[in-house]
Amino acid sequence: MSALASPGEALDAVDRRLVLATQSGLPLVARPYHQLAGQLGIEPQEVMARLRRMLDCGIIRRIGAVPNHYAIGYTANGMSVWDVADERIDELGARVGALDFVTHCYHRPRQLPEWPYSLFAMVHGSSRAEVLAKVATIAELLGADCRAHDVLFSTRILKKTGLRIGV
């Protein structure tokens, strides 16, 4: 295995080639790390170690699927926003984020007095009614801990890519 840069160091040439090879997504094959290894002329274990190191030190934030919700039939997309007590947000956010229909859940600062919401949870469905039913499930889960909520429905598809580096 080649020497890996330690956290805080700049990307070496192999790291940079690996980022370039994956910034549009992993290869859609049974063994994507092996295919990348072949492309880069390194061992699959080195591909995985380099990606793990870049995750651990924050060079990359995550490795995960980014589905096109419209292509898989989810044409109603609603960001549910919740006003919950700040001292309970971590606990309540973890419970909401664990729901199988919530794709991401996070804490954002309030913008009082206009915007009292600090807990955000994205919900997808095949109709607005389906999204609203899922939001009702979240409201039931939060119970009296929810002081107010709303749903912001998507009106257009936004770019779904991360930061890109040049060649």
N, CA and C atoms as an extended XYZ file, in Angstrom:
501
Properties=species:S:1:pos:R:3:atomname:S:1:resname:S:1:resid:I:1 pbc="F F F"
N         0.846       -1.177        0.000 N   MET     1
C         0.000        0.000        0.000 CA  MET     1
C         0.888        1.234        0.000 C   MET     1
N         0.507        2.226       -0.774 N   SER     2
C         1.241        3.489       -0.807 CA  SER     2
C         1.034        4.246        0.494 C   SER     2
N         1.960        5.131        0.785 N   ALA     3
C         1.830        5.964        1.977 CA  ALA     3
C         0.641        6.899        1.801 C   ALA     3
N        -0.179        6.999        2.839 N   LEU     4
C        -1.330        7.877        2.805 CA  LEU     4
C        -0.980        9.189        3.480 C   LEU     4
N        -1.487       10.283        2.950 N   ALA     5
C        -1.305       11.577        3.600 CA  ALA     5
C        -2.046       11.546        4.936 C   ALA     5
N        -1.495       12.176        5.949 N   SER     6
C        -2.159       12.212        7.249 CA  SER     6
C        -3.154       13.362        7.286 C   SER     6
N        -4.107       13.311        8.250 N   PRO     7
C        -5.085       14.395        8.345 CA  PRO     7
C        -4.388       15.747        8.408 C   PRO     7
N        -4.961       16.727        7.716 N   GLY     8
C        -4.387       18.064        7.687 CA  GLY     8
C        -3.459       18.291        6.507 C   GLY     8
N        -2.984       17.220        5.882 N   GLU     9
C        -2.108       17.362        4.718 CA  GLU     9
C        -2.942       17.542        3.462 C   GLU     9
N        -2.332       18.133        2.467 N   ALA    10
C        -2.997       18.307        1.179 CA  ALA    10
C        -3.162       16.947        0.509 C   ALA    10
N        -4.045       16.895       -0.455 N   LEU    11
C        -4.222       15.669       -1.225 CA  LEU    11
C        -2.943       15.361       -1.993 C   LEU    11
N        -2.559       14.092       -1.996 N   ASP    12
C        -1.445       13.719       -2.862 CA  ASP    12
C        -2.008       13.402       -4.251 C   ASP    12
N        -1.148       13.059       -5.178 N   ALA    13
C        -1.576       12.849       -6.568 CA  ALA    13
C        -2.595       11.719       -6.688 C   ALA    13
N        -2.435       10.651       -5.916 N   VAL    14
C        -3.373        9.522       -5.989 CA  VAL    14
C        -4.714        9.922       -5.389 C   VAL    14
N        -4.692       10.632       -4.244 N   ASP    15
C        -5.945       11.120       -3.657 CA  ASP    15
C        -6.708       11.971       -4.672 C   ASP    15
N        -5.999       12.867       -5.302 N   ARG    16
C        -6.631       13.776       -6.274 CA  ARG    16
C        -7.252       12.985       -7.422 C   ARG    16
N        -6.528       11.993       -7.946 N   ARG    17
C        -7.080       11.162       -9.028 CA  ARG    17
C        -8.301       10.388       -8.534 C   ARG    17
N        -8.276        9.944       -7.290 N   LEU    18
C        -9.403        9.214       -6.719 CA  LEU    18
C       -10.628       10.126       -6.581 C   LEU    18
N       -10.423       11.339       -6.109 N   VAL    19
C       -11.531       12.294       -6.007 CA  VAL    19
C       -12.098       12.588       -7.392 C   VAL    19
N       -11.238       12.827       -8.346 N   LEU    20
C       -11.709       13.087       -9.716 CA  LEU    20
C       -12.492       11.904      -10.272 C   LEU    20
N       -12.039       10.687       -9.967 N   ALA    21
C       -12.699        9.483      -10.487 CA  ALA    21
C       -14.052        9.234       -9.828 C   ALA    21
N       -14.274        9.805       -8.634 N   THR    22
C       -15.517        9.514       -7.908 CA  THR    22
C       -16.449       10.712       -7.747 C   THR    22
N       -16.035       11.893       -8.152 N   GLN    23
C       -16.877       13.058       -7.873 CA  GLN    23
C       -18.198       13.054       -8.623 C   GLN    23
N       -18.336       12.272       -9.658 N   SER    24
C       -19.630       12.123      -10.331 CA  SER    24
C       -20.359       10.874       -9.869 C   SER    24
N       -19.785       10.170       -8.895 N   GLY    25
C       -20.407        8.970       -8.351 CA  GLY    25
C       -19.506        7.769       -8.482 C   GLY    25
N       -19.784        6.774       -7.675 N   LEU    26
C       -19.061        5.511       -7.773 CA  LEU    26
C       -19.521        4.768       -9.020 C   LEU    26
N       -18.661        3.950       -9.596 N   PRO    27
C       -19.097        3.137      -10.735 CA  PRO    27
C       -20.271        2.235      -10.326 C   PRO    27
N       -21.255        2.106      -11.180 N   LEU    28
C       -22.425        1.280      -10.877 CA  LEU    28
C       -22.161       -0.168      -11.278 C   LEU    28
N       -21.287       -0.792      -10.509 N   VAL    29
C       -20.894       -2.188      -10.717 CA  VAL    29
C       -20.908       -2.879       -9.359 C   VAL    29
N       -20.836       -4.202       -9.367 N   ALA    30
C       -20.890       -4.962       -8.123 CA  ALA    30
C       -19.728       -4.632       -7.189 C   ALA    30
N       -18.549       -4.340       -7.731 N   ARG    31
C       -17.376       -4.067       -6.898 CA  ARG    31
C       -16.730       -2.744       -7.322 C   ARG    31
N       -17.366       -1.615       -6.956 N   PRO    32
C       -16.880       -0.319       -7.429 CA  PRO    32
C       -15.459        0.018       -6.978 C   PRO    32
N       -15.075       -0.377       -5.774 N   TYR    33
C       -13.727       -0.050       -5.294 CA  TYR    33
C       -12.672       -0.822       -6.083 C   TYR    33
N       -13.002       -2.012       -6.509 N   HIS    34
C       -12.082       -2.798       -7.329 CA  HIS    34
C       -11.929       -2.160       -8.718 C   HIS    34
N       -13.045       -1.690       -9.272 N   GLN    35
C       -12.964       -1.031      -10.575 CA  GLN    35
C       -12.127        0.241      -10.474 C   GLN    35
N       -12.338        1.025       -9.436 N   LEU    36
C       -11.534        2.237       -9.238 CA  LEU    36
C       -10.065        1.892       -9.078 C   LEU    36
N        -9.783        0.836       -8.322 N   ALA    37
C        -8.397        0.409       -8.120 CA  ALA    37
C        -7.744        0.098       -9.466 C   ALA    37
N        -8.461       -0.600      -10.342 N   GLY    38
C        -7.933       -0.906      -11.671 CA  GLY    38
C        -7.659        0.354      -12.479 C   GLY    38
N        -8.564        1.315      -12.396 N   GLN    39
C        -8.384        2.586      -13.102 CA  GLN    39
C        -7.148        3.329      -12.613 C   GLN    39
N        -6.933        3.292      -11.298 N   LEU    40
C        -5.879        4.093      -10.678 CA  LEU    40
C        -4.557        3.350      -10.540 C   LEU    40
N        -4.570        2.031      -10.791 N   GLY    41
C        -3.344        1.245      -10.670 CA  GLY    41
C        -2.912        1.012       -9.229 C   GLY    41
N        -3.899        0.899       -8.327 N   ILE    42
C        -3.610        0.605       -6.928 CA  ILE    42
C        -4.492       -0.549       -6.478 C   ILE    42
N        -4.293       -1.033       -5.262 N   GLU    43
C        -5.088       -2.137       -4.729 CA  GLU    43
C        -6.442       -1.626       -4.215 C   GLU    43
N        -7.491       -2.457       -4.275 N   PRO    44
C        -8.800       -2.053       -3.754 CA  PRO    44
C        -8.742       -1.618       -2.289 C   PRO    44
N        -7.917       -2.293       -1.485 N   GLN    45
C        -7.792       -1.934       -0.071 CA  GLN    45
C        -7.244       -0.512        0.080 C   GLN    45
N        -6.370       -0.100       -0.840 N   GLU    46
C        -5.842        1.260       -0.781 CA  GLU    46
C        -6.922        2.271       -1.153 C   GLU    46
N        -7.764        1.937       -2.132 N   VAL    47
C        -8.887        2.818       -2.480 CA  VAL    47
C        -9.742        3.032       -1.234 C   VAL    47
N       -10.104        1.941       -0.563 N   MET    48
C       -10.963        2.039        0.617 CA  MET    48
C       -10.269        2.790        1.750 C   MET    48
N        -8.994        2.541        1.967 N   ALA    49
C        -8.255        3.233        3.029 CA  ALA    49
C        -8.161        4.732        2.747 C   ALA    49
N        -7.912        5.080        1.510 N   ARG    50
C        -7.816        6.499        1.158 CA  ARG    50
C        -9.162        7.195        1.346 C   ARG    50
N       -10.240        6.564        0.898 N   LEU    51
C       -11.560        7.157        1.079 CA  LEU    51
C       -11.895        7.277        2.563 C   LEU    51
N       -11.583        6.262        3.356 N   ARG    52
C       -11.840        6.301        4.804 CA  ARG    52
C       -11.063        7.455        5.442 C   ARG    52
N        -9.791        7.614        5.078 N   ARG    53
C        -8.984        8.698        5.643 CA  ARG    53
C        -9.559       10.046        5.262 C   ARG    53
N        -9.978       10.194        3.986 N   MET    54
C       -10.545       11.475        3.550 CA  MET    54
C       -11.868       11.763        4.270 C   MET    54
N       -12.652       10.724        4.556 N   LEU    55
C       -13.869       10.896        5.352 CA  LEU    55
C       -13.514       11.318        6.777 C   LEU    55
N       -12.580       10.591        7.379 N   ASP    56
C       -12.218       10.838        8.775 CA  ASP    56
C       -11.664       12.232        9.011 C   ASP    56
N       -10.935       12.771        8.046 N   CYS    57
C       -10.346       14.095        8.267 CA  CYS    57
C       -11.134       15.210        7.577 C   CYS    57
N       -12.315       14.886        7.029 N   GLY    58
C       -13.203       15.921        6.520 CA  GLY    58
C       -12.935       16.411        5.114 C   GLY    58
N       -12.038       15.746        4.388 N   ILE    59
C       -11.796       16.140        2.998 CA  ILE    59
C       -13.040       15.845        2.167 C   ILE    59
N       -13.670       14.697        2.427 N   ILE    60
C       -14.977       14.387        1.850 CA  ILE    60
C       -15.942       14.185        3.013 C   ILE    60
N       -17.210       14.504        2.797 N   ARG    61
C       -18.180       14.428        3.893 CA  ARG    61
C       -18.879       13.090        3.988 C   ARG    61
N       -19.128       12.454        2.866 N   ARG    62
C       -19.854       11.183        2.927 CA  ARG    62
C       -19.708       10.431        1.623 C   ARG    62
N       -20.002        9.162        1.707 N   ILE    63
C       -20.125        8.309        0.526 CA  ILE    63
C       -21.517        7.719        0.628 C   ILE    63
N       -22.369        8.033       -0.321 N   GLY    64
C       -23.727        7.541       -0.242 CA  GLY    64
C       -24.444        7.709       -1.561 C   GLY    64
N       -25.587        7.072       -1.637 N   ALA    65
C       -26.418        7.166       -2.835 CA  ALA    65
C       -27.120        8.518       -2.857 C   ALA    65
N       -27.226        9.109       -4.030 N   VAL    66
C       -27.981       10.342       -4.233 CA  VAL    66
C       -29.021       10.043       -5.309 C   VAL    66
N       -30.179        9.530       -4.869 N   PRO    67
C       -31.182        9.149       -5.868 CA  PRO    67
C       -31.850       10.364       -6.492 C   PRO    67
N       -32.310       10.181       -7.715 N   ASN    68
C       -33.155       11.169       -8.358 CA  ASN    68
C       -34.584       10.799       -7.955 C   ASN    68
N       -35.128       11.504       -6.976 N   HIS    69
C       -36.423       11.150       -6.425 CA  HIS    69
C       -37.530       11.159       -7.467 C   HIS    69
N       -37.453       12.070       -8.414 N   TYR    70
C       -38.469       12.131       -9.470 CA  TYR    70
C       -38.434       10.877      -10.339 C   TYR    70
N       -37.232       10.396      -10.651 N   ALA    71
C       -37.092        9.223      -11.512 CA  ALA    71
C       -37.631        7.960      -10.848 C   ALA    71
N       -37.630        7.918       -9.509 N   ILE    72
C       -38.136        6.721       -8.835 CA  ILE    72
C       -39.569        6.895       -8.331 C   ILE    72
N       -40.237        7.958       -8.809 N   GLY    73
C       -41.664        8.115       -8.535 CA  GLY    73
C       -42.028        9.041       -7.386 C   GLY    73
N       -41.052        9.627       -6.725 N   TYR    74
C       -41.344       10.557       -5.639 CA  TYR    74
C       -41.375       11.974       -6.196 C   TYR    74
N       -42.557       12.401       -6.610 N   THR    75
C       -42.687       13.708       -7.255 CA  THR    75
C       -43.115       14.807       -6.281 C   THR    75
N       -43.475       14.425       -5.065 N   ALA    76
C       -43.799       15.398       -4.028 CA  ALA    76
C       -42.680       15.350       -2.998 C   ALA    76
N       -42.023       16.472       -2.814 N   ASN    77
C       -40.889       16.542       -1.909 CA  ASN    77
C       -41.122       17.706       -0.968 C   ASN    77
N       -41.173       17.414        0.327 N   GLY    78
C       -41.469       18.453        1.298 CA  GLY    78
C       -40.427       18.527        2.398 C   GLY    78
N       -39.911       19.723        2.614 N   MET    79
C       -39.045       19.948        3.764 CA  MET    79
C       -39.960       20.323        4.923 C   MET    79
N       -40.056       19.417        5.892 N   SER    80
C       -40.851       19.738        7.073 CA  SER    80
C       -39.961       20.495        8.046 C   SER    80
N       -40.529       21.539        8.641 N   VAL    81
C       -39.772       22.387        9.562 CA  VAL    81
C       -40.524       22.418       10.889 C   VAL    81
N       -39.756       22.350       11.986 N   TRP    82
C       -40.329       22.124       13.298 CA  TRP    82
C       -39.768       23.089       14.325 C   TRP    82
N       -40.643       23.602       15.169 N   ASP    83
C       -40.248       24.433       16.292 CA  ASP    83
C       -40.285       23.548       17.536 C   ASP    83
N       -39.108       23.140       17.976 N   VAL    84
C       -38.978       22.325       19.190 CA  VAL    84
C       -37.975       23.015       20.118 C   VAL    84
N       -38.042       22.680       21.379 N   ALA    85
C       -37.154       23.295       22.369 CA  ALA    85
C       -35.693       22.994       22.044 C   ALA    85
N       -34.860       24.012       22.119 N   ASP    86
C       -33.438       23.852       21.794 CA  ASP    86
C       -32.770       22.775       22.642 C   ASP    86
N       -33.133       22.680       23.901 N   GLU    87
C       -32.489       21.691       24.775 CA  GLU    87
C       -32.882       20.253       24.447 C   GLU    87
N       -33.872       20.059       23.593 N   ARG    88
C       -34.298       18.701       23.220 CA  ARG    88
C       -34.018       18.387       21.757 C   ARG    88
N       -33.434       19.330       21.024 N   ILE    89
C       -33.316       19.168       19.575 CA  ILE    89
C       -32.472       17.957       19.179 C   ILE    89
N       -31.392       17.670       19.894 N   ASP    90
C       -30.564       16.508       19.543 CA  ASP    90
C       -31.346       15.210       19.699 C   ASP    90
N       -32.025       15.069       20.815 N   GLU    91
C       -32.817       13.862       21.071 CA  GLU    91
C       -33.961       13.723       20.072 C   GLU    91
N       -34.713       14.801       19.881 N   LEU    92
C       -35.864       14.742       18.975 CA  LEU    92
C       -35.417       14.593       17.527 C   LEU    92
N       -34.352       15.288       17.152 N   GLY    93
C       -33.825       15.153       15.796 CA  GLY    93
C       -33.389       13.729       15.496 C   GLY    93
N       -32.765       13.068       16.467 N   ALA    94
C       -32.346       11.669       16.271 CA  ALA    94
C       -33.560       10.770       16.066 C   ALA    94
N       -34.630       11.015       16.800 N   ARG    95
C       -35.846       10.199       16.647 CA  ARG    95
C       -36.492       10.431       15.281 C   ARG    95
N       -36.563       11.691       14.861 N   VAL    96
C       -37.149       11.999       13.551 CA  VAL    96
C       -36.256       11.452       12.443 C   VAL    96
N       -34.948       11.657       12.558 N   GLY    97
C       -34.011       11.184       11.543 CA  GLY    97
C       -33.993        9.674       11.388 C   GLY    97
N       -34.405        8.947       12.419 N   ALA    98
C       -34.429        7.480       12.359 CA  ALA    98
C       -35.641        6.935       11.608 C   ALA    98
N       -36.623        7.795       11.320 N   LEU    99
C       -37.800        7.330       10.574 CA  LEU    99
C       -37.386        6.938        9.160 C   LEU    99
N       -37.893        5.812        8.674 N   ASP   100
C       -37.447        5.299        7.373 CA  ASP   100
C       -37.832        6.188        6.198 C   ASP   100
N       -38.765        7.097        6.380 N   PHE   101
C       -39.177        7.963        5.267 CA  PHE   101
C       -38.525        9.341        5.309 C   PHE   101
N       -37.698        9.603        6.301 N   VAL   102
C       -36.984       10.878        6.388 CA  VAL   102
C       -35.609       10.675        5.766 C   VAL   102
N       -35.315       11.418        4.687 N   THR   103
C       -34.041       11.213        3.998 CA  THR   103
C       -32.904       11.999        4.617 C   THR   103
N       -33.190       13.130        5.210 N   HIS   104
C       -32.183       13.832        5.988 CA  HIS   104
C       -32.872       14.744        6.993 C   HIS   104
N       -32.195       14.902        8.120 N   CYS   105
C       -32.761       15.646        9.234 CA  CYS   105
C       -31.625       16.431        9.873 C   CYS   105
N       -31.838       17.714       10.116 N   TYR   106
C       -30.758       18.520       10.663 CA  TYR   106
C       -31.274       19.723       11.429 C   TYR   106
N       -30.373       20.312       12.188 N   HIS   107
C       -30.644       21.490       13.014 CA  HIS   107
C       -30.133       22.728       12.287 C   HIS   107
N       -30.956       23.768       12.239 N   ARG   108
C       -30.563       25.050       11.666 CA  ARG   108
C       -30.957       26.142       12.659 C   ARG   108
N       -30.229       27.241       12.679 N   PRO   109
C       -30.589       28.311       13.619 CA  PRO   109
C       -31.923       28.960       13.271 C   PRO   109
N       -32.642       29.341       14.300 N   ARG   110
C       -33.895       30.077       14.122 CA  ARG   110
C       -33.575       31.478       13.616 C   ARG   110
N       -34.532       32.099       12.957 N   GLN   111
C       -34.417       33.497       12.530 CA  GLN   111
C       -35.642       34.234       13.070 C   GLN   111
N       -35.620       34.460       14.371 N   LEU   112
C       -36.762       35.093       15.037 CA  LEU   112
C       -36.852       36.573       14.688 C   LEU   112
N       -38.034       37.127       14.628 N   PRO   113
C       -39.316       36.506       14.969 CA  PRO   113
C       -39.998       35.823       13.779 C   PRO   113
N       -39.445       35.998       12.573 N   GLU   114
C       -40.131       35.480       11.380 CA  GLU   114
C       -40.065       33.966       11.235 C   GLU   114
N       -38.985       33.350       11.709 N   TRP   115
C       -38.752       31.929       11.438 CA  TRP   115
C       -38.413       31.202       12.730 C   TRP   115
N       -39.410       30.574       13.373 N   PRO   116
C       -39.161       29.922       14.662 CA  PRO   116
C       -38.627       28.488       14.552 C   PRO   116
N       -38.472       27.987       13.339 N   TYR   117
C       -38.157       26.567       13.139 CA  TYR   117
C       -36.653       26.304       13.215 C   TYR   117
N       -36.306       25.217       13.895 N   SER   118
C       -34.885       24.871       14.021 CA  SER   118
C       -34.593       23.417       13.661 C   SER   118
N       -35.609       22.601       13.525 N   LEU   119
C       -35.431       21.196       13.144 CA  LEU   119
C       -36.032       21.010       11.754 C   LEU   119
N       -35.213       20.490       10.829 N   PHE   120
C       -35.642       20.296        9.446 CA  PHE   120
C       -35.588       18.812        9.111 C   PHE   120
N       -36.606       18.302        8.407 N   ALA   121
C       -36.637       16.888        8.025 CA  ALA   121
C       -37.238       16.776        6.621 C   ALA   121
N       -36.471       16.220        5.682 N   MET   122
C       -36.930       16.076        4.295 CA  MET   122
C       -37.744       14.800        4.148 C   MET   122
N       -38.903       14.953        3.512 N   VAL   123
C       -39.824       13.835        3.304 CA  VAL   123
C       -40.206       13.803        1.824 C   VAL   123
N       -40.207       12.611        1.235 N   HIS   124
C       -40.564       12.435       -0.175 CA  HIS   124
C       -41.788       11.531       -0.272 C   HIS   124
N       -42.591       11.748       -1.298 N   GLY   125
C       -43.749       10.898       -1.520 CA  GLY   125
C       -44.205       10.984       -2.964 C   GLY   125
N       -45.148       10.143       -3.318 N   SER   126
C       -45.667       10.156       -4.685 CA  SER   126
C       -46.749       11.217       -4.860 C   SER   126
N       -47.196       11.823       -3.746 N   SER   127
C       -48.187       12.901       -3.802 CA  SER   127
C       -48.005       13.790       -2.578 C   SER   127
N       -48.565       14.989       -2.660 N   ARG   128
C       -48.514       15.878       -1.493 CA  ARG   128
C       -49.257       15.258       -0.313 C   ARG   128
N       -50.356       14.551       -0.605 N   ALA   129
C       -51.123       13.910        0.470 CA  ALA   129
C       -50.255       12.879        1.199 C   ALA   129
N       -49.449       12.130        0.456 N   GLU   130
C       -48.565       11.150        1.080 CA  GLU   130
C       -47.525       11.840        1.956 C   GLU   130
N       -46.946       12.924        1.462 N   VAL   131
C       -45.970       13.676        2.257 CA  VAL   131
C       -46.632       14.207        3.520 C   VAL   131
N       -47.826       14.782        3.386 N   LEU   132
C       -48.520       15.327        4.553 CA  LEU   132
C       -48.856       14.241        5.571 C   LEU   132
N       -49.176       13.043        5.116 N   ALA   133
C       -49.440       11.932        6.038 CA  ALA   133
C       -48.167       11.562        6.805 C   ALA   133
N       -47.022       11.585        6.109 N   LYS   134
C       -45.754       11.293        6.778 CA  LYS   134
C       -45.396       12.396        7.763 C   LYS   134
N       -45.674       13.637        7.398 N   VAL   135
C       -45.437       14.761        8.307 CA  VAL   135
C       -46.331       14.628        9.546 C   VAL   135
N       -47.548       14.151        9.371 N   ALA   136
C       -48.446       13.926       10.506 CA  ALA   136
C       -47.856       12.876       11.451 C   ALA   136
N       -47.182       11.883       10.890 N   THR   137
C       -46.512       10.872       11.718 CA  THR   137
C       -45.401       11.513       12.546 C   THR   137
N       -44.655       12.420       11.937 N   ILE   138
C       -43.607       13.136       12.679 CA  ILE   138
C       -44.243       13.971       13.788 C   ILE   138
N       -45.332       14.664       13.467 N   ALA   139
C       -46.013       15.488       14.467 CA  ALA   139
C       -46.477       14.635       15.646 C   ALA   139
N       -46.987       13.449       15.353 N   GLU   140
C       -47.422       12.529       16.406 CA  GLU   140
C       -46.220       12.087       17.254 C   GLU   140
N       -45.113       11.792       16.595 N   LEU   141
C       -43.900       11.385       17.306 CA  LEU   141
C       -43.412       12.500       18.240 C   LEU   141
N       -43.448       13.743       17.769 N   LEU   142
C       -42.974       14.873       18.561 CA  LEU   142
C       -43.966       15.269       19.650 C   LEU   142
N       -45.242       15.057       19.394 N   GLY   143
C       -46.267       15.344       20.394 CA  GLY   143
C       -46.179       16.759       20.929 C   GLY   143
N       -46.266       16.877       22.252 N   ALA   144
C       -46.267       18.185       22.907 CA  ALA   144
C       -44.934       18.917       22.764 C   ALA   144
N       -43.869       18.207       22.342 N   ASP   145
C       -42.574       18.860       22.135 CA  ASP   145
C       -42.568       19.743       20.888 C   ASP   145
N       -43.576       19.600       20.045 N   CYS   146
C       -43.680       20.423       18.834 CA  CYS   146
C       -44.584       21.615       19.113 C   CYS   146
N       -43.998       22.801       18.992 N   ARG   147
C       -44.773       24.026       19.223 CA  ARG   147
C       -45.427       24.513       17.941 C   ARG   147
N       -44.804       24.221       16.795 N   ALA   148
C       -45.349       24.626       15.488 CA  ALA   148
C       -44.576       23.881       14.409 C   ALA   148
N       -45.184       23.749       13.249 N   HIS   149
C       -44.477       23.149       12.111 CA  HIS   149
C       -45.108       23.621       10.807 C   HIS   149
N       -44.385       23.360        9.719 N   ASP   150
C       -44.875       23.698        8.389 CA  ASP   150
C       -44.195       22.738        7.415 C   ASP   150
N       -44.651       22.750        6.181 N   VAL   151
C       -44.033       21.943        5.122 CA  VAL   151
C       -43.790       22.851        3.928 C   VAL   151
N       -42.568       22.837        3.432 N   LEU   152
C       -42.194       23.620        2.258 CA  LEU   152
C       -42.012       22.642        1.102 C   LEU   152
N       -42.908       22.676        0.135 N   PHE   153
C       -42.841       21.735       -0.979 CA  PHE   153
C       -41.918       22.262       -2.073 C   PHE   153
N       -41.154       21.351       -2.672 N   SER   154
C       -40.277       21.705       -3.786 CA  SER   154
C       -41.124       22.123       -4.980 C   SER   154
N       -40.627       23.122       -5.700 N   THR   155
C       -41.326       23.558       -6.909 CA  THR   155
C       -40.503       23.274       -8.160 C   THR   155
N       -39.241       22.895       -7.977 N   ARG   156
C       -38.395       22.538       -9.120 CA  ARG   156
C       -37.252       21.665       -8.626 C   ARG   156
N       -36.609       20.978       -9.559 N   ILE   157
C       -35.472       20.123       -9.243 CA  ILE   157
C       -34.229       20.998       -9.175 C   ILE   157
N       -33.508       20.876       -8.082 N   LEU   158
C       -32.267       21.621       -7.927 CA  LEU   158
C       -31.084       20.731       -8.265 C   LEU   158
N       -29.972       21.343       -8.576 N   LYS   159
C       -28.739       20.613       -8.875 CA  LYS   159
C       -28.391       19.696       -7.714 C   LYS   159
N       -28.061       18.459       -7.995 N   LYS   160
C       -27.735       17.490       -6.949 CA  LYS   160
C       -26.301       17.005       -7.107 C   LYS   160
N       -25.385       17.935       -6.988 N   THR   161
C       -23.965       17.564       -7.066 CA  THR   161
C       -23.223       18.274       -5.961 C   THR   161
N       -22.100       17.739       -5.612 N   GLY   162
C       -21.260       18.376       -4.606 CA  GLY   162
C       -20.171       19.198       -5.277 C   GLY   162
N       -19.229       19.602       -4.465 N   LEU   163
C       -18.085       20.367       -4.948 CA  LEU   163
C       -17.301       19.559       -5.959 C   LEU   163
N       -16.852       20.194       -7.003 N   ARG   164
C       -16.037       19.549       -8.035 CA  ARG   164
C       -14.667       20.178       -8.039 C   ARG   164
N       -13.639       19.355       -8.254 N   ILE   165
C       -12.304       19.899       -8.440 CA  ILE   165
C       -11.924       19.703       -9.892 C   ILE   165
N       -11.093       20.579      -10.413 N   GLY   166
C       -10.682       20.498      -11.812 CA  GLY   166
C        -9.531       19.524      -12.004 C   GLY   166
N        -9.260       19.239      -13.237 N   VAL   167
C        -8.197       18.282      -13.590 CA  VAL   167
C        -6.835       18.829      -13.330 C   VAL   167
